[in-house]
Structure formats: structure tokens, C-alpha cells
Amino acid sequence: MTHPVMPARNNEGFLENASDWSHEIASCIAADDNIELNKKHWEIIEFLRTFYKEHEMSPPSNRLFVKSVKEALGEERGNSIYLMQLFPGTPAKTACRIAGLPRPTNCL
Amino acid sequence: MSKSTLIVIDQPPYGAWAGREALDMAFSLAAFDQRVSLLFMGAGVNWLRKSQETSEIEQKSVEKNLSAAPVFGVEKLYADAAACDQYSLFPESMIAGVVITESSSELIRQHSHTAFAG
Amino acid sequence: MTHIHVLHILNKAPSHPRSVECLSALMPGDTLLLIENAVLAVASLNEYRAGIPVFALAPDVIARGLGECSENTTLVDFAAMVDLTAQAQQIISW
């Protein structure tokens, strides 16, 4: 498999241009955090991209990320342990970075 | 009186940041499961108009941002009846789920803390 | 410790529409606290409703050279301002 050319990103690894995003790019960004994307990751990534289209914002904080996932996909996925395991570090930030969305505003 | 916060937006959307900051404040309270509602009065009711198209002014749509409020746990969106009249904002031209209030001053006194935007 | 029913915290200059709205919302038993640009009102205090205790944040009053004009107002420092908020059952930040 050939690696795609990584498009421009900011100092925190977020894409400079949202239109540069693709599934391959997402996998490359995830590799920075040693994450290999599986079905569970993709489900959350798709959710976040839909959320962004609908609300023109990323969930602004971890807590609101968890709340929105819970609202959309239920308690089994909408809890911080589940999301933390999929997207280590600051889940909202890590997940938005991989999903090609802007940095959540309130995530330090 | 049980603890609840009313965030009041009385400034028009776009052109200033105060309203967005107030929206952020409401979202943050909701994030920590604090009871919070939003009241739109004065020119602020224009936040609630349907079909805002902001691509030409290169700003995020407050209509779309606001639609995340129920998802995040903001309890109610209120609109001041007199202000809606003044800006010809009828129920059919308004986003879904808004409660019209005839008396904003009474509503303010029903909350333990009220904060105006900006 | 005295009890305040509603503490109105106003930070807008007297010409600001919100200032006008705040003043018309004052009811007996309420208390008014002026901060930031709202302290400009201490020079024209007769406009306020009788019977409403009025406080103003001293650093803001002094910064604007209004220390001499504030005879109808009780000046408070930051600590006293916090006490006022703690005494209030309800707070409205205008």
C-alpha cells in the first residue's frame, strides 16, 4: 500500500483544509497516535462528521463529546471509558483530529 | 429556589462575539450538568430565525450552532413575545422547539442566576 | 448577615440600553451593585429608585476619578463584592 501525501496540518496535527480529508488521510493521522482504525472508530468518526455538518461545530469539550455520542448512539458508546479506549489522550481532540474537523474549542 | 441559570442574549447574531460567548457559557454549564436555559430578547430573537445562510459572510451559522443546545442538555430556548413581534418572527419562521414567553422579567425572576451576554 | 433578595450587578454605562432596562427592573428589596462602566452613574444617582441600596466597586470608581461624587453610594472592595454575591438569593448580571 502506498502512503498518501500528508496535507498541511497545524502544530497540533489538525488539517489546515477540511477538504483534504479522506479515509486514507484519517488512517495516517490516527497512526500518529498509534491507533489502527477499526469499525468502532469509524462509527464515531462518521458520527462526528455528521454532527459537524448539522451543527457547524465540533463538540466543544470532552464532556459534550460524550454527551452527544450518548444522545446519538446510546449509553454503551456514549461513555468516557469507551471513547477513551478508542481515542486515547483527550478523546474529543484525538477523534476530531482524525475526523478532519476543527479542534474542539474547550479542550486544553 | 433550586439552582438554575438563565443566559440572556439580547444582541443580534453576527457582527459581535458576545452572543457566541454566551452560547459557549450555556454549553459549558450543560457539560457539567448544571441546569441552564437561554432567553432571546430584543434584537437577540433574530438568532432564532430559520434558514440562515452564512457562507457569504464566512461565519458559522448560529442557527446550526444553536441546534446543538438540546443535544448538550440545555433545557429550554425561550423567546420574548414582544421582541418576536417587533422583528416579525412568527412561529413558522422560527427554529423548532422555542418557547415563547410573554413576560421575560418574570422568567428572569424564576432563575437563581441570570447573566446577560456581553 | 443581611439578606438580599435580588442582587443586580450592572456593568454598562448609563447610556447603554441594558442600563435603562436594569433600572426599570429594580424592585423593593433588591440591591444594585455598579461595576466597570456602570460606576459612571454615581455622578447622576438621583435617577435611581428610592429605597434601593446602591453599592459601587471602589477600584472602578477611583479609576474614573469619581471618588468624590459617590456620596449616595456605598463603595465596596473586591472582597465585599464577593460577600454581597454570597448574601443574595438571586443574582442578575446585566
Short mmCIF file of C-alpha atoms in Angstrom, two decimals:
data_model
loop_
_atom_site.label_atom_id
_atom_site.label_comp_id
_atom_site.label_asym_id
_atom_site.label_seq_id
_atom_site.Cartn_x
_atom_site.Cartn_y
_atom_site.Cartn_z
CA MET A 1 0.00 0.00 0.00
CA THR A 2 1.36 3.42 -0.92
CA HIS A 3 1.04 6.14 1.64
CA PRO A 4 -0.85 9.23 0.54
CA VAL A 5 0.95 12.55 0.73
CA MET A 6 0.08 14.14 4.06
CA PRO A 7 -1.64 17.50 3.50
CA ALA A 8 -0.84 20.63 5.54
CA ARG A 9 -1.61 20.41 9.25
CA ASN A 10 -1.28 22.82 12.15
CA ASN A 11 1.08 22.44 15.10
CA GLU A 12 -1.43 20.16 16.84
CA GLY A 13 -1.88 17.91 13.84
CA PHE A 14 -5.29 19.23 12.71
CA LEU A 15 -5.83 19.56 8.96
CA GLU A 16 -5.49 23.11 7.62
CA ASN A 17 -8.08 22.39 4.91
CA ALA A 18 -11.12 20.31 5.73
CA SER A 19 -11.43 19.27 2.08
CA ASP A 20 -8.10 17.39 2.30
CA TRP A 21 -9.73 14.71 4.44
CA SER A 22 -10.18 11.17 3.19
CA HIS A 23 -10.32 7.75 4.79
CA GLU A 24 -6.65 7.21 3.94
CA ILE A 25 -5.65 10.53 5.47
CA ALA A 26 -7.66 9.67 8.58
CA SER A 27 -5.73 6.41 8.93
CA CYS A 28 -2.43 8.29 8.59
CA ILE A 29 -3.39 10.86 11.23
CA ALA A 30 -4.51 8.03 13.52
CA ALA A 31 -1.13 6.33 13.06
CA ASP A 32 0.49 9.38 14.75
CA ASP A 33 -1.25 8.26 17.93
CA ASN A 34 -0.56 4.57 17.22
CA ILE A 35 -4.25 3.99 16.57
CA GLU A 36 -5.26 1.47 13.97
CA LEU A 37 -8.78 2.38 12.89
CA ASN A 38 -11.40 -0.35 13.14
CA LYS A 39 -15.21 -0.41 12.77
CA LYS A 40 -15.71 1.08 16.22
CA HIS A 41 -13.50 4.06 15.41
CA TRP A 42 -15.19 4.63 12.06
CA GLU A 43 -18.60 4.67 13.67
CA ILE A 44 -17.52 7.54 15.94
CA ILE A 45 -15.71 9.34 13.12
CA GLU A 46 -18.83 9.20 10.93
CA PHE A 47 -20.91 10.40 13.86
CA LEU A 48 -18.60 13.38 14.40
CA ARG A 49 -18.61 14.35 10.73
CA THR A 50 -22.41 14.23 10.65
CA PHE A 51 -22.53 16.24 13.86
CA TYR A 52 -20.27 18.86 12.31
CA LYS A 53 -22.40 19.15 9.18
CA GLU A 54 -25.52 19.59 11.25
CA HIS A 55 -24.20 21.99 13.89
CA GLU A 56 -21.15 23.58 12.21
CA MET A 57 -19.08 22.83 15.27
CA SER A 58 -17.16 20.01 16.87
CA PRO A 59 -18.45 19.08 20.33
CA PRO A 60 -16.57 21.78 22.29
CA SER A 61 -15.30 19.61 25.15
CA ASN A 62 -14.82 16.00 26.19
CA ARG A 63 -17.91 16.06 28.34
CA LEU A 64 -20.05 17.35 25.50
CA PHE A 65 -18.45 14.85 23.12
CA VAL A 66 -19.51 12.03 25.43
CA LYS A 67 -22.99 13.55 25.81
CA SER A 68 -23.51 13.87 22.07
CA VAL A 69 -22.34 10.33 21.38
CA LYS A 70 -24.68 9.08 24.10
CA GLU A 71 -27.57 11.03 22.62
CA ALA A 72 -26.94 9.62 19.13
CA LEU A 73 -25.59 6.10 19.70
CA GLY A 74 -26.67 5.20 23.21
CA GLU A 75 -25.06 4.68 26.58
CA GLU A 76 -22.88 1.76 25.55
CA ARG A 77 -20.80 4.01 23.31
CA GLY A 78 -21.59 7.34 24.90
CA ASN A 79 -19.39 6.92 27.94
CA SER A 80 -15.93 8.24 28.61
CA ILE A 81 -14.24 4.86 29.15
CA TYR A 82 -15.35 3.53 25.77
CA LEU A 83 -14.29 6.70 23.97
CA MET A 84 -11.05 6.95 25.93
CA GLN A 85 -10.12 3.42 24.85
CA LEU A 86 -10.80 4.20 21.20
CA PHE A 87 -9.22 7.64 21.21
CA PRO A 88 -6.59 7.86 23.93
CA GLY A 89 -5.41 11.15 25.39
CA THR A 90 -8.16 13.73 25.13
CA PRO A 91 -10.81 11.72 23.25
CA ALA A 92 -12.68 14.69 21.74
CA LYS A 93 -9.45 16.21 20.49
CA THR A 94 -7.99 12.98 19.18
CA ALA A 95 -11.23 11.95 17.48
CA CYS A 96 -11.80 15.37 15.85
CA ARG A 97 -8.21 15.41 14.58
CA ILE A 98 -8.67 12.02 12.93
CA ALA A 99 -12.12 13.00 11.62
CA GLY A 100 -10.64 16.06 9.89
CA LEU A 101 -12.66 18.51 11.96
CA PRO A 102 -11.60 21.69 13.81
CA ARG A 103 -10.10 21.41 17.25
CA PRO A 104 -12.78 21.36 19.98
CA THR A 105 -12.75 24.90 21.40
CA ASN A 106 -12.62 23.99 25.09
CA CYS A 107 -10.16 21.10 25.02
CA LEU A 108 -6.86 22.05 26.62
CA MET B 1 -35.09 28.38 44.86
CA SER B 2 -33.37 25.49 43.07
CA LYS B 3 -30.20 26.43 41.28
CA SER B 4 -30.72 27.26 37.63
CA THR B 5 -29.13 29.72 35.24
CA LEU B 6 -30.74 31.78 32.53
CA ILE B 7 -28.40 33.10 29.86
CA VAL B 8 -29.93 36.10 28.06
CA ILE B 9 -28.93 37.05 24.54
CA ASP B 10 -30.29 40.47 23.56
CA GLN B 11 -27.86 41.25 20.76
CA PRO B 12 -28.26 40.35 17.11
CA PRO B 13 -26.39 37.37 15.66
CA TYR B 14 -23.16 38.04 13.72
CA GLY B 15 -21.17 41.27 13.95
CA ALA B 16 -20.10 40.72 17.58
CA TRP B 17 -18.82 37.84 19.66
CA ALA B 18 -20.79 38.42 22.83
CA GLY B 19 -23.65 36.16 21.83
CA ARG B 20 -21.43 33.27 20.85
CA GLU B 21 -19.53 33.57 24.09
CA ALA B 22 -22.85 33.40 25.94
CA LEU B 23 -23.77 30.31 23.97
CA ASP B 24 -20.43 28.77 24.97
CA MET B 25 -21.20 29.58 28.58
CA ALA B 26 -24.56 27.83 28.32
CA PHE B 27 -22.90 24.77 26.72
CA SER B 28 -20.25 24.68 29.45
CA LEU B 29 -22.86 24.76 32.20
CA ALA B 30 -24.73 21.96 30.44
CA ALA B 31 -21.49 19.99 30.11
CA PHE B 32 -21.27 19.95 33.90
CA ASP B 33 -24.94 19.02 34.22
CA GLN B 34 -25.93 22.41 35.62
CA ARG B 35 -29.48 23.46 34.82
CA VAL B 36 -29.38 26.16 32.15
CA SER B 37 -31.76 27.76 29.67
CA LEU B 38 -31.40 30.50 27.07
CA LEU B 39 -33.64 33.54 26.66
CA PHE B 40 -33.60 35.58 23.47
CA MET B 41 -34.95 39.11 23.70
CA GLY B 42 -34.58 42.41 21.87
CA ALA B 43 -32.57 42.04 18.67
CA GLY B 44 -31.41 38.70 20.07
CA VAL B 45 -34.55 36.96 18.80
CA ASN B 46 -33.02 37.11 15.32
CA TRP B 47 -30.82 34.20 16.40
CA LEU B 48 -33.93 32.04 16.13
CA ARG B 49 -34.83 32.69 12.50
CA LYS B 50 -34.87 29.68 10.20
CA SER B 51 -32.77 29.28 7.02
CA GLN B 52 -29.77 31.43 7.87
CA GLU B 53 -27.25 31.21 5.01
CA THR B 54 -23.86 32.38 6.24
CA SER B 55 -21.40 31.11 3.64
CA GLU B 56 -21.07 34.56 2.02
CA ILE B 57 -20.12 36.25 5.29
CA GLU B 58 -17.79 33.37 6.14
CA GLN B 59 -19.17 32.78 9.61
CA LYS B 60 -20.62 29.72 11.23
CA SER B 61 -24.39 29.68 11.28
CA VAL B 62 -25.71 30.47 14.75
CA GLU B 63 -28.87 28.62 13.74
CA LYS B 64 -26.85 25.42 13.30
CA ASN B 65 -24.75 26.05 16.41
CA LEU B 66 -27.90 26.64 18.41
CA SER B 67 -29.43 23.39 17.20
CA ALA B 68 -26.79 21.58 19.31
CA ALA B 69 -28.24 23.08 22.51
CA PRO B 70 -30.77 20.29 23.21
CA VAL B 71 -28.14 17.63 22.41
CA PHE B 72 -25.83 19.12 25.03
CA GLY B 73 -28.58 19.31 27.64
CA VAL B 74 -29.61 22.98 27.55
CA GLU B 75 -33.12 22.78 29.00
CA LYS B 76 -35.14 25.40 27.14
CA LEU B 77 -34.88 28.07 24.47
CA TYR B 78 -37.16 30.99 25.26
CA ALA B 79 -38.09 33.93 23.03
CA ASP B 80 -39.57 37.19 24.23
CA ALA B 81 -43.00 37.62 22.65
CA ALA B 82 -42.80 41.39 22.19
CA ALA B 83 -39.39 41.15 20.53
CA CYS B 84 -40.67 38.45 18.16
CA ASP B 85 -43.49 40.79 17.16
CA GLN B 86 -41.09 43.65 16.65
CA TYR B 87 -38.90 41.60 14.30
CA SER B 88 -41.81 39.84 12.55
CA LEU B 89 -40.63 36.49 13.80
CA PHE B 90 -43.59 34.13 13.63
CA PRO B 91 -43.66 30.55 14.88
CA GLU B 92 -43.38 29.25 11.30
CA SER B 93 -40.26 31.34 10.63
CA MET B 94 -38.59 30.16 13.83
CA ILE B 95 -36.39 27.13 14.50
CA ALA B 96 -38.15 24.25 16.24
CA GLY B 97 -38.54 23.91 19.99
CA VAL B 98 -38.65 27.57 21.03
CA VAL B 99 -40.93 28.52 23.91
CA ILE B 100 -42.48 32.00 23.56
CA THR B 101 -42.64 33.91 26.82
CA GLU B 102 -45.00 36.82 27.40
CA SER B 103 -43.04 38.04 30.40
CA SER B 104 -39.28 37.93 30.25
CA SER B 105 -38.94 39.76 33.56
CA GLU B 106 -40.95 37.04 35.31
CA LEU B 107 -38.84 34.36 33.67
CA ILE B 108 -35.67 36.07 34.88
CA ARG B 109 -37.00 36.06 38.43
CA GLN B 110 -37.69 32.34 38.21
CA HIS B 111 -33.97 31.59 37.85
CA SER B 112 -31.42 31.75 40.63
CA HIS B 113 -28.86 33.31 38.35
CA THR B 114 -29.33 35.34 35.20
CA ALA B 115 -26.48 36.52 33.01
CA PHE B 116 -26.82 38.83 30.03
CA ALA B 117 -24.48 38.30 27.09
CA GLY B 118 -21.70 40.85 26.70
CA MET C 1 -25.77 38.88 57.95
CA THR C 2 -28.31 40.80 55.94
CA HIS C 3 -30.19 39.11 53.17
CA ILE C 4 -30.57 40.40 49.67
CA HIS C 5 -33.45 39.17 47.59
CA VAL C 6 -32.13 40.02 44.13
CA LEU C 7 -28.66 41.45 43.58
CA HIS C 8 -28.45 43.31 40.28
CA ILE C 9 -24.88 43.53 39.00
CA LEU C 10 -24.66 46.22 36.34
CA ASN C 11 -21.53 46.85 34.25
CA LYS C 12 -22.97 49.04 31.48
CA ALA C 13 -22.62 52.83 31.18
CA PRO C 14 -25.80 54.83 31.90
CA SER C 15 -26.38 55.45 28.18
CA HIS C 16 -26.45 51.72 27.40
CA PRO C 17 -29.95 50.31 26.79
CA ARG C 18 -29.28 47.47 29.21
CA SER C 19 -28.64 50.02 31.96
CA VAL C 20 -32.07 51.50 31.37
CA GLU C 21 -33.59 48.05 31.46
CA CYS C 22 -31.81 47.15 34.68
CA LEU C 23 -33.07 50.28 36.43
CA SER C 24 -36.64 49.61 35.40
CA ALA C 25 -36.38 46.07 36.74
CA LEU C 26 -35.43 47.15 40.27
CA MET C 27 -37.99 46.15 42.88
CA PRO C 28 -38.27 46.83 46.61
CA GLY C 29 -35.92 44.50 48.48
CA ASP C 30 -33.43 44.42 45.62
CA THR C 31 -29.88 45.71 45.75
CA LEU C 32 -27.86 47.30 42.98
CA LEU C 33 -24.12 46.83 42.53
CA LEU C 34 -22.35 49.02 39.98
CA ILE C 35 -19.10 47.79 38.43
CA GLU C 36 -16.92 48.71 35.45
CA ASN C 37 -18.51 51.43 33.27
CA ALA C 38 -21.73 51.37 35.28
CA VAL C 39 -19.99 53.31 38.06
CA LEU C 40 -20.24 56.38 35.82
CA ALA C 41 -23.78 56.55 37.16
CA VAL C 42 -22.65 57.56 40.64
CA ALA C 43 -22.42 61.11 39.32
CA SER C 44 -26.14 61.08 38.48
CA LEU C 45 -27.53 58.91 41.23
CA ASN C 46 -30.81 60.76 41.76
CA GLU C 47 -32.16 58.73 38.85
CA TYR C 48 -32.20 55.57 40.91
CA ARG C 49 -35.26 54.33 42.71
CA ALA C 50 -35.60 55.38 46.30
CA GLY C 51 -35.14 52.63 48.84
CA ILE C 52 -32.79 50.52 46.73
CA PRO C 53 -29.36 50.19 48.35
CA VAL C 54 -26.66 51.05 45.82
CA PHE C 55 -23.09 49.78 46.00
CA ALA C 56 -20.23 50.55 43.64
CA LEU C 57 -16.92 48.80 43.20
CA ALA C 58 -14.30 51.18 44.62
CA PRO C 59 -11.41 50.35 42.26
CA ASP C 60 -13.66 51.15 39.28
CA VAL C 61 -14.95 54.37 40.86
CA ILE C 62 -11.48 55.56 41.77
CA ALA C 63 -10.08 54.62 38.36
CA ARG C 64 -12.58 57.00 36.78
CA GLY C 65 -11.89 59.84 39.21
CA LEU C 66 -15.38 59.61 40.70
CA GLY C 67 -14.41 59.08 44.34
CA GLU C 68 -15.77 62.50 45.36
CA CYS C 69 -19.11 62.08 43.56
CA SER C 70 -20.17 58.88 45.23
CA GLU C 71 -21.86 60.16 48.40
CA ASN C 72 -25.14 58.31 47.75
CA THR C 73 -23.32 55.08 47.06
CA THR C 74 -21.55 52.63 49.33
CA LEU C 75 -18.13 51.85 47.93
CA VAL C 76 -17.02 48.23 48.25
CA ASP C 77 -13.74 46.46 47.56
CA PHE C 78 -13.47 43.11 45.78
CA ALA C 79 -13.87 41.09 48.98
CA ALA C 80 -17.04 42.98 49.93
CA MET C 81 -18.38 42.45 46.44
CA VAL C 82 -17.97 38.71 46.90
CA ASP C 83 -19.80 38.99 50.25
CA LEU C 84 -22.70 40.73 48.52
CA THR C 85 -22.99 37.97 45.95
CA ALA C 86 -22.94 35.38 48.73
CA GLN C 87 -25.77 37.16 50.55
CA ALA C 88 -28.02 37.27 47.52
CA GLN C 89 -30.73 34.73 46.92
CA GLN C 90 -30.74 35.58 43.24
CA ILE C 91 -28.25 37.36 41.01
CA ILE C 92 -28.88 39.10 37.72
CA SER C 93 -25.73 40.04 35.80
CA TRP C 94 -26.83 42.75 33.36
#
